[in-house]
CSV table of C-alpha atoms in Angstrom, one decimal:
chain,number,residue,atom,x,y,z
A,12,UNK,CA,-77.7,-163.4,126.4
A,13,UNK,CA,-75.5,-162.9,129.5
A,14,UNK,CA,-73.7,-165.9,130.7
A,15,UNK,CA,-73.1,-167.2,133.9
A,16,UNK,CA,-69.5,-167.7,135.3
A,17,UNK,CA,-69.7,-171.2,133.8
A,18,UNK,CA,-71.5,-170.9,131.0
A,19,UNK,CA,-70.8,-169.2,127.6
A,20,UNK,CA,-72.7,-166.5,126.2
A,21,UNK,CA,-74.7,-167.8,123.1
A,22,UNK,CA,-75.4,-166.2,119.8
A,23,UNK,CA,-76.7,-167.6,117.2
A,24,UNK,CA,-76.6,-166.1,113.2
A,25,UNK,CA,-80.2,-165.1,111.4
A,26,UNK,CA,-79.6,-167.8,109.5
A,27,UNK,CA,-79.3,-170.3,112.0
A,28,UNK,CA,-82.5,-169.2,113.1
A,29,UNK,CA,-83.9,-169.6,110.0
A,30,UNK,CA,-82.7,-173.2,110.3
A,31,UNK,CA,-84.1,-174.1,113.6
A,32,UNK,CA,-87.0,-173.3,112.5
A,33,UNK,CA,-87.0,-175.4,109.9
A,34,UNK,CA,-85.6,-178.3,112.1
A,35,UNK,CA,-89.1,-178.4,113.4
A,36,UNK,CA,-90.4,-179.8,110.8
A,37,UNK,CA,-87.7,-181.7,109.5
A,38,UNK,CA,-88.0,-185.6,109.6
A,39,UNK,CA,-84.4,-185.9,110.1
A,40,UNK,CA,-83.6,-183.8,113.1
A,41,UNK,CA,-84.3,-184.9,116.5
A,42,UNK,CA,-84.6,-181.4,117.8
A,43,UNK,CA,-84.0,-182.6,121.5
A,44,UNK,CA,-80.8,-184.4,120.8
A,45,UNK,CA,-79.6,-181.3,119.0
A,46,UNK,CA,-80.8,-178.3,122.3
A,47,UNK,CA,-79.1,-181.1,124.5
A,48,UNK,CA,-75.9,-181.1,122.3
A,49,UNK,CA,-76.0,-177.0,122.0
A,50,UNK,CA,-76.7,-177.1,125.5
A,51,UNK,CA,-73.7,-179.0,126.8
A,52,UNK,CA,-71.5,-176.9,124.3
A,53,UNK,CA,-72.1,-173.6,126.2
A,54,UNK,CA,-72.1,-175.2,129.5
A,55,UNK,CA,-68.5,-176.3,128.5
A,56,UNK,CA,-69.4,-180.2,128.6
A,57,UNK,CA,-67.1,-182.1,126.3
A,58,UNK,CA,-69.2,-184.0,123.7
A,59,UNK,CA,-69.7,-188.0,123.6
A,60,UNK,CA,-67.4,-189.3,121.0
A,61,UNK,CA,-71.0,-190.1,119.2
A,62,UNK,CA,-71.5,-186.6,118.1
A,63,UNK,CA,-68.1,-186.5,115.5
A,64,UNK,CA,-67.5,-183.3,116.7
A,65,UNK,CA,-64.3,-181.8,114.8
A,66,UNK,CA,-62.9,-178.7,113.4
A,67,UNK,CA,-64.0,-177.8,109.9
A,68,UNK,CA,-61.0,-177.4,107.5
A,69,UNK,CA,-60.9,-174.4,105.3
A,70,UNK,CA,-63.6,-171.4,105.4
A,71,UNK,CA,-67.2,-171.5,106.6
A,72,UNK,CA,-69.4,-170.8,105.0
A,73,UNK,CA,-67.2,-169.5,101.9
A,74,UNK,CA,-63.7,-169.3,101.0
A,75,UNK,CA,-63.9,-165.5,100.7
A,76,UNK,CA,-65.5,-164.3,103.8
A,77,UNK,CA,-65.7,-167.6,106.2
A,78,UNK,CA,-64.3,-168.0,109.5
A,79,UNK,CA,-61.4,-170.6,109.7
A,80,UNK,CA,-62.3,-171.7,113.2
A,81,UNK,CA,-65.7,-173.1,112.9
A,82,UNK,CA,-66.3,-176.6,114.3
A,83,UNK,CA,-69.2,-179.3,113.3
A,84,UNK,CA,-71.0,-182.1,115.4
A,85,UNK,CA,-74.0,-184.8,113.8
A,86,UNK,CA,-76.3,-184.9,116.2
A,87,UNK,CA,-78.5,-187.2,114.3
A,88,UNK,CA,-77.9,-189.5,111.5
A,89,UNK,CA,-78.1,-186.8,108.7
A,90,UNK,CA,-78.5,-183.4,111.0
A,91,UNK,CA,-75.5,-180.8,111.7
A,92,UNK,CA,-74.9,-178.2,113.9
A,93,UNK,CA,-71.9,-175.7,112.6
A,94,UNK,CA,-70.6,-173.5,115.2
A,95,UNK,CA,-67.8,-171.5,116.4
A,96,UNK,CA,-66.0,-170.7,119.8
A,97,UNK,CA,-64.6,-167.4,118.9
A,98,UNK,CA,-62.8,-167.0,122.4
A,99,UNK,CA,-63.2,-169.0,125.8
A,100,UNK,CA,-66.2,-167.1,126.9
A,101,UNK,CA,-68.9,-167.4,124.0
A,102,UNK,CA,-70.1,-169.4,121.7
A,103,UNK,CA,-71.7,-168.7,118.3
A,104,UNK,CA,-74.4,-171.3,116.5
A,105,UNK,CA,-73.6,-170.6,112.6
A,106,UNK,CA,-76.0,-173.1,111.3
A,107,UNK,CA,-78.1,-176.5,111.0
A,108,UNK,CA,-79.1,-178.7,108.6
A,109,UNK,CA,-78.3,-181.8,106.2
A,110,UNK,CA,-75.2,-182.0,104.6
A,111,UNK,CA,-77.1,-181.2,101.4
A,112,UNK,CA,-78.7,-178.2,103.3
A,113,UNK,CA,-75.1,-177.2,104.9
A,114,UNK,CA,-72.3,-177.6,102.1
């Protein structure tokens, strides 16, 4: 997906996908809480303290292959969205899902 001058180009993983589309029928997601918070992330908007946004420590989603600069946000009680901003100009979705579902 191309971005605009402000925005950053998205991409999201198979896998997170995979995990939207199992949001839809998840009890715990609130699926337009979390396309609003994905939504302000690639239009640069700084997240409301609410969200718990932070780095992750360590590799996602393994020690062996992970990235070390993935960050994590709850945008519902129970629901996460893992993602990464690689560089200034894109951001990557890497997954969703319960903290059960996620690690």
């Amino acid at each position: 997906m191309a971005a605009s001058a402000d925005k950053r180009a998205v991409h999201a993983t198979s896998q997170f996908r995979k995990d939207l589309k199992r949001a839809l029928k998840h009890r715990k997601c609130d699926l337009h809480e979390l396309k609003s918070v994905m939504q302000a992330i690639e239009c640069r908007e700084a997240l409301d303290a609410k969200y718990l946004d932070h780095a992750l420590t360590g590799r996602y989603p393994d020690q062996k292959g992970g990235h070390t600069d993935c960050r994590e946000c709850h945008t519902s009680n129970d629901w996460l969205l893992v993602y990464r901003l690689p560089d200034d100009d894109s951001v990557h979705f890497i997954r969703c899902g319960t903290h059960s579902d996620l690690f």
